[in-house]
Tab-separated table of C-alpha atoms in Angstrom:
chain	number	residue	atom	x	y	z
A	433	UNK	CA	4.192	-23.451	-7.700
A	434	UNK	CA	7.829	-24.393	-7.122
A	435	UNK	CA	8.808	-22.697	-10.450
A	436	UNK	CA	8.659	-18.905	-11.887
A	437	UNK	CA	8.535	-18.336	-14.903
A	438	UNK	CA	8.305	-14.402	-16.511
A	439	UNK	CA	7.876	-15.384	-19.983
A	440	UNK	CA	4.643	-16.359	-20.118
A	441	UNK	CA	3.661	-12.551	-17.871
A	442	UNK	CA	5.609	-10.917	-19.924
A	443	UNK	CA	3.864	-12.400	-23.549
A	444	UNK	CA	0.542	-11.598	-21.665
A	445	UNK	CA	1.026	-7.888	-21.150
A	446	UNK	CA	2.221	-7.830	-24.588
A	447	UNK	CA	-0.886	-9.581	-26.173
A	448	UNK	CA	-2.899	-7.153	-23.847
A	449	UNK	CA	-1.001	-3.398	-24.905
A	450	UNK	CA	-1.188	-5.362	-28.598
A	451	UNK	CA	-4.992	-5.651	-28.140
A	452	UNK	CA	-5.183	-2.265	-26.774
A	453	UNK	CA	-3.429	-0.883	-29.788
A	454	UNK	CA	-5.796	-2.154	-32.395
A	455	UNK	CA	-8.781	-0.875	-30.494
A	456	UNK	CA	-6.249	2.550	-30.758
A	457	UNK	CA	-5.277	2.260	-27.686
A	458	UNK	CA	-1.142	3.159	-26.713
A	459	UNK	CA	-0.949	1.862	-23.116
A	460	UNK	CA	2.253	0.090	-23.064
A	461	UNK	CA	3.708	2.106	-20.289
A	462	UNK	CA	0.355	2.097	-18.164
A	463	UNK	CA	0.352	-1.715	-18.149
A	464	UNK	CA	4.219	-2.198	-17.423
A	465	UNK	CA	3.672	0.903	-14.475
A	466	UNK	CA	0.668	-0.648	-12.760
A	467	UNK	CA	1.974	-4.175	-13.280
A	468	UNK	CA	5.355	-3.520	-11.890
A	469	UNK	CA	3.843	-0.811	-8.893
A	470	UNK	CA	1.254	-3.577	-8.636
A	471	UNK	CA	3.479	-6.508	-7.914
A	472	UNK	CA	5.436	-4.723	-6.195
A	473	UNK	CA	2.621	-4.416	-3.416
A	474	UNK	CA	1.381	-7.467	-3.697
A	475	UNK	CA	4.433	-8.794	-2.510
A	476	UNK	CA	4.720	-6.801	-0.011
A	477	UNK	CA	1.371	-7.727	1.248
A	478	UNK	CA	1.814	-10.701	0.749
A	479	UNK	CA	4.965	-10.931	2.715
A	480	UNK	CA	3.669	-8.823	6.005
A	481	UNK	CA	0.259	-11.013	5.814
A	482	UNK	CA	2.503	-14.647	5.537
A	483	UNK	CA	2.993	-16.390	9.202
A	484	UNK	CA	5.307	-18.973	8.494
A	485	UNK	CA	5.972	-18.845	4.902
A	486	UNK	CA	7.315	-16.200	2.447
A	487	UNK	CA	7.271	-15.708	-1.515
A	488	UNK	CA	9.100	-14.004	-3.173
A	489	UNK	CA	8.926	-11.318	-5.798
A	490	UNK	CA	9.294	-13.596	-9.122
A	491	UNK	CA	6.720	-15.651	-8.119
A	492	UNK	CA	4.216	-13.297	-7.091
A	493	UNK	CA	4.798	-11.193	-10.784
A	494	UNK	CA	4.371	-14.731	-12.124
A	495	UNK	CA	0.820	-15.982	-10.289
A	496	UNK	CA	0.263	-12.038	-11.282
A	497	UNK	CA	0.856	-11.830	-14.415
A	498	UNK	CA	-0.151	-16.045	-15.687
A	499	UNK	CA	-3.957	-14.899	-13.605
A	500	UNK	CA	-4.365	-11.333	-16.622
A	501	UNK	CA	-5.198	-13.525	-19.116
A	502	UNK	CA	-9.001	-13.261	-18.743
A	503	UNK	CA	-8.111	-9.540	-19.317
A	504	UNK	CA	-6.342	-10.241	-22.145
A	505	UNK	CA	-9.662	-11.920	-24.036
A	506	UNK	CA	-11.731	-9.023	-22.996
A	507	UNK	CA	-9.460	-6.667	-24.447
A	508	UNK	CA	-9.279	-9.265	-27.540
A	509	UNK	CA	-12.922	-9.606	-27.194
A	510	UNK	CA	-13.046	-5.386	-27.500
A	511	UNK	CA	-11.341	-5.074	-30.704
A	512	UNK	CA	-14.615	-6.494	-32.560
A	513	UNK	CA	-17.337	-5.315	-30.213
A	514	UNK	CA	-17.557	-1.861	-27.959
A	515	UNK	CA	-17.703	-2.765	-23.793
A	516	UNK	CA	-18.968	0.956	-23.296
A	517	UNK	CA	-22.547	-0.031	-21.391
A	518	UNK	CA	-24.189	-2.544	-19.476
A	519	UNK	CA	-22.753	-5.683	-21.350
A	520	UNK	CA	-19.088	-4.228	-20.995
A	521	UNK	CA	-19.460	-3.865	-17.358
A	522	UNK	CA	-21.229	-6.830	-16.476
A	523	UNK	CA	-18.450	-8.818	-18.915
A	524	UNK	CA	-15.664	-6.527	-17.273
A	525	UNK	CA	-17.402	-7.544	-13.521
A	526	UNK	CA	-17.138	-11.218	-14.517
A	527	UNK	CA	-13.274	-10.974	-15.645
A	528	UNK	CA	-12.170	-9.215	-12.886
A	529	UNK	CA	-13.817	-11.555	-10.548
A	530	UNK	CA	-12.530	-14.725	-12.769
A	531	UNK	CA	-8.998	-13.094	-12.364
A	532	UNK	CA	-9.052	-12.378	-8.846
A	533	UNK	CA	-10.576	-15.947	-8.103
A	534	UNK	CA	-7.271	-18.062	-9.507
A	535	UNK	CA	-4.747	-15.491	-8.173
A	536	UNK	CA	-6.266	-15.963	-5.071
A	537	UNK	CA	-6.357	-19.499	-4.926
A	538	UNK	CA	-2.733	-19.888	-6.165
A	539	UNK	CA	-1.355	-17.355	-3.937
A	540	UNK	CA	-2.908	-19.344	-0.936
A	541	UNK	CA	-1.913	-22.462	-2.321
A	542	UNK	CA	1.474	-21.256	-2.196
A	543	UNK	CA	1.645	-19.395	1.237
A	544	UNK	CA	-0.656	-21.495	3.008
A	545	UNK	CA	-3.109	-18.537	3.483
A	546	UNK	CA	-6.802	-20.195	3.270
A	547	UNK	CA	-7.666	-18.336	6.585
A	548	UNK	CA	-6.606	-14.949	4.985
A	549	UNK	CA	-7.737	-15.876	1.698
A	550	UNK	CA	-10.406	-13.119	1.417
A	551	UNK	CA	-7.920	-10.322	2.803
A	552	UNK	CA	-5.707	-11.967	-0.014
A	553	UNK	CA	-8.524	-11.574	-2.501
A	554	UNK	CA	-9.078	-7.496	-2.133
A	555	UNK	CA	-6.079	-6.021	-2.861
A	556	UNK	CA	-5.929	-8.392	-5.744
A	557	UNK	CA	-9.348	-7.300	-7.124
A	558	UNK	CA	-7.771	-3.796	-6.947
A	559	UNK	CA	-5.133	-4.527	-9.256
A	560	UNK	CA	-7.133	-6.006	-12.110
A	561	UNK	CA	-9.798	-3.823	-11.610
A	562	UNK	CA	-7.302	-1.189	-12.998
A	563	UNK	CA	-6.459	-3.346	-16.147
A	564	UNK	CA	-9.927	-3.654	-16.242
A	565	UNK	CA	-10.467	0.009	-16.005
A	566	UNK	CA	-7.609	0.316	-19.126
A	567	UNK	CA	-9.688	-2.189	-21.134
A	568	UNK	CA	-13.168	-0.745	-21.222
A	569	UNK	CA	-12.522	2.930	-21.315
């Protein structure tokens, strides 16, 4: 976790506003505002919550953004079938969980957090349940 890297974040909230756009879908600017807004707070969590280490803001848009791609195949997964229902929020449950699962684990692999990892976990669920949200409605 030594290196950032924002090219691989960045492709990902392209592939998901381009997924979002053939379901007819123009979200660009809600994925870039919550992603941004989201990271932003993250870190800042992050950073109040740390005792003894810090992270800073690269790194925490990269575990961010590298942890949406089980969003991204559900919005890929949307263009061919609807998610308005049961399926779609059971499917939508599962991603968000999946999603919030590795950030998790990275961001207390990084900051030494495994006593806090659950505090770590909720805000996180928060901020792909509203890519989430984008996806299926």
């Amino acid at each position: 976790m030594a290196d950032t890297d924002m090219a691989g974040p960045l492709c990902f909230c392209l592939l998901l506003g381009f997924c979002l756009l053939l379901t007819g879908k123009i979200h660009f600017g809600y994925i870039y505002g919550f992603g941004l807004i989201g990271c932003l707070g993250m870190y800042t969590i992050l950073n109040l919550m740390s005792e003894n280490a810090s992270i800073d803001f690269y790194r925490t848009m990269s575990i961010l953004g590298y942890c949406l791609l089980p969003l991204v195949s559900l919005a890929a997964l949307h263009i061919f079938i609807s998610l308005k229902g049961v399926f779609g929020f059971i499917l939508a449950a599962v991603t968000i969980l999946w999603c919030t699962i590795a950030a998790t684990r990275f961001i207390e692999a990084t900051l030494d957090m495994r006593h806090q990892r659950y505090l770590v976990a909720y805000p996180l669920m928060l901020f792909y349940s509203c890519f989430a949200l984008i996806t299926v409605f």
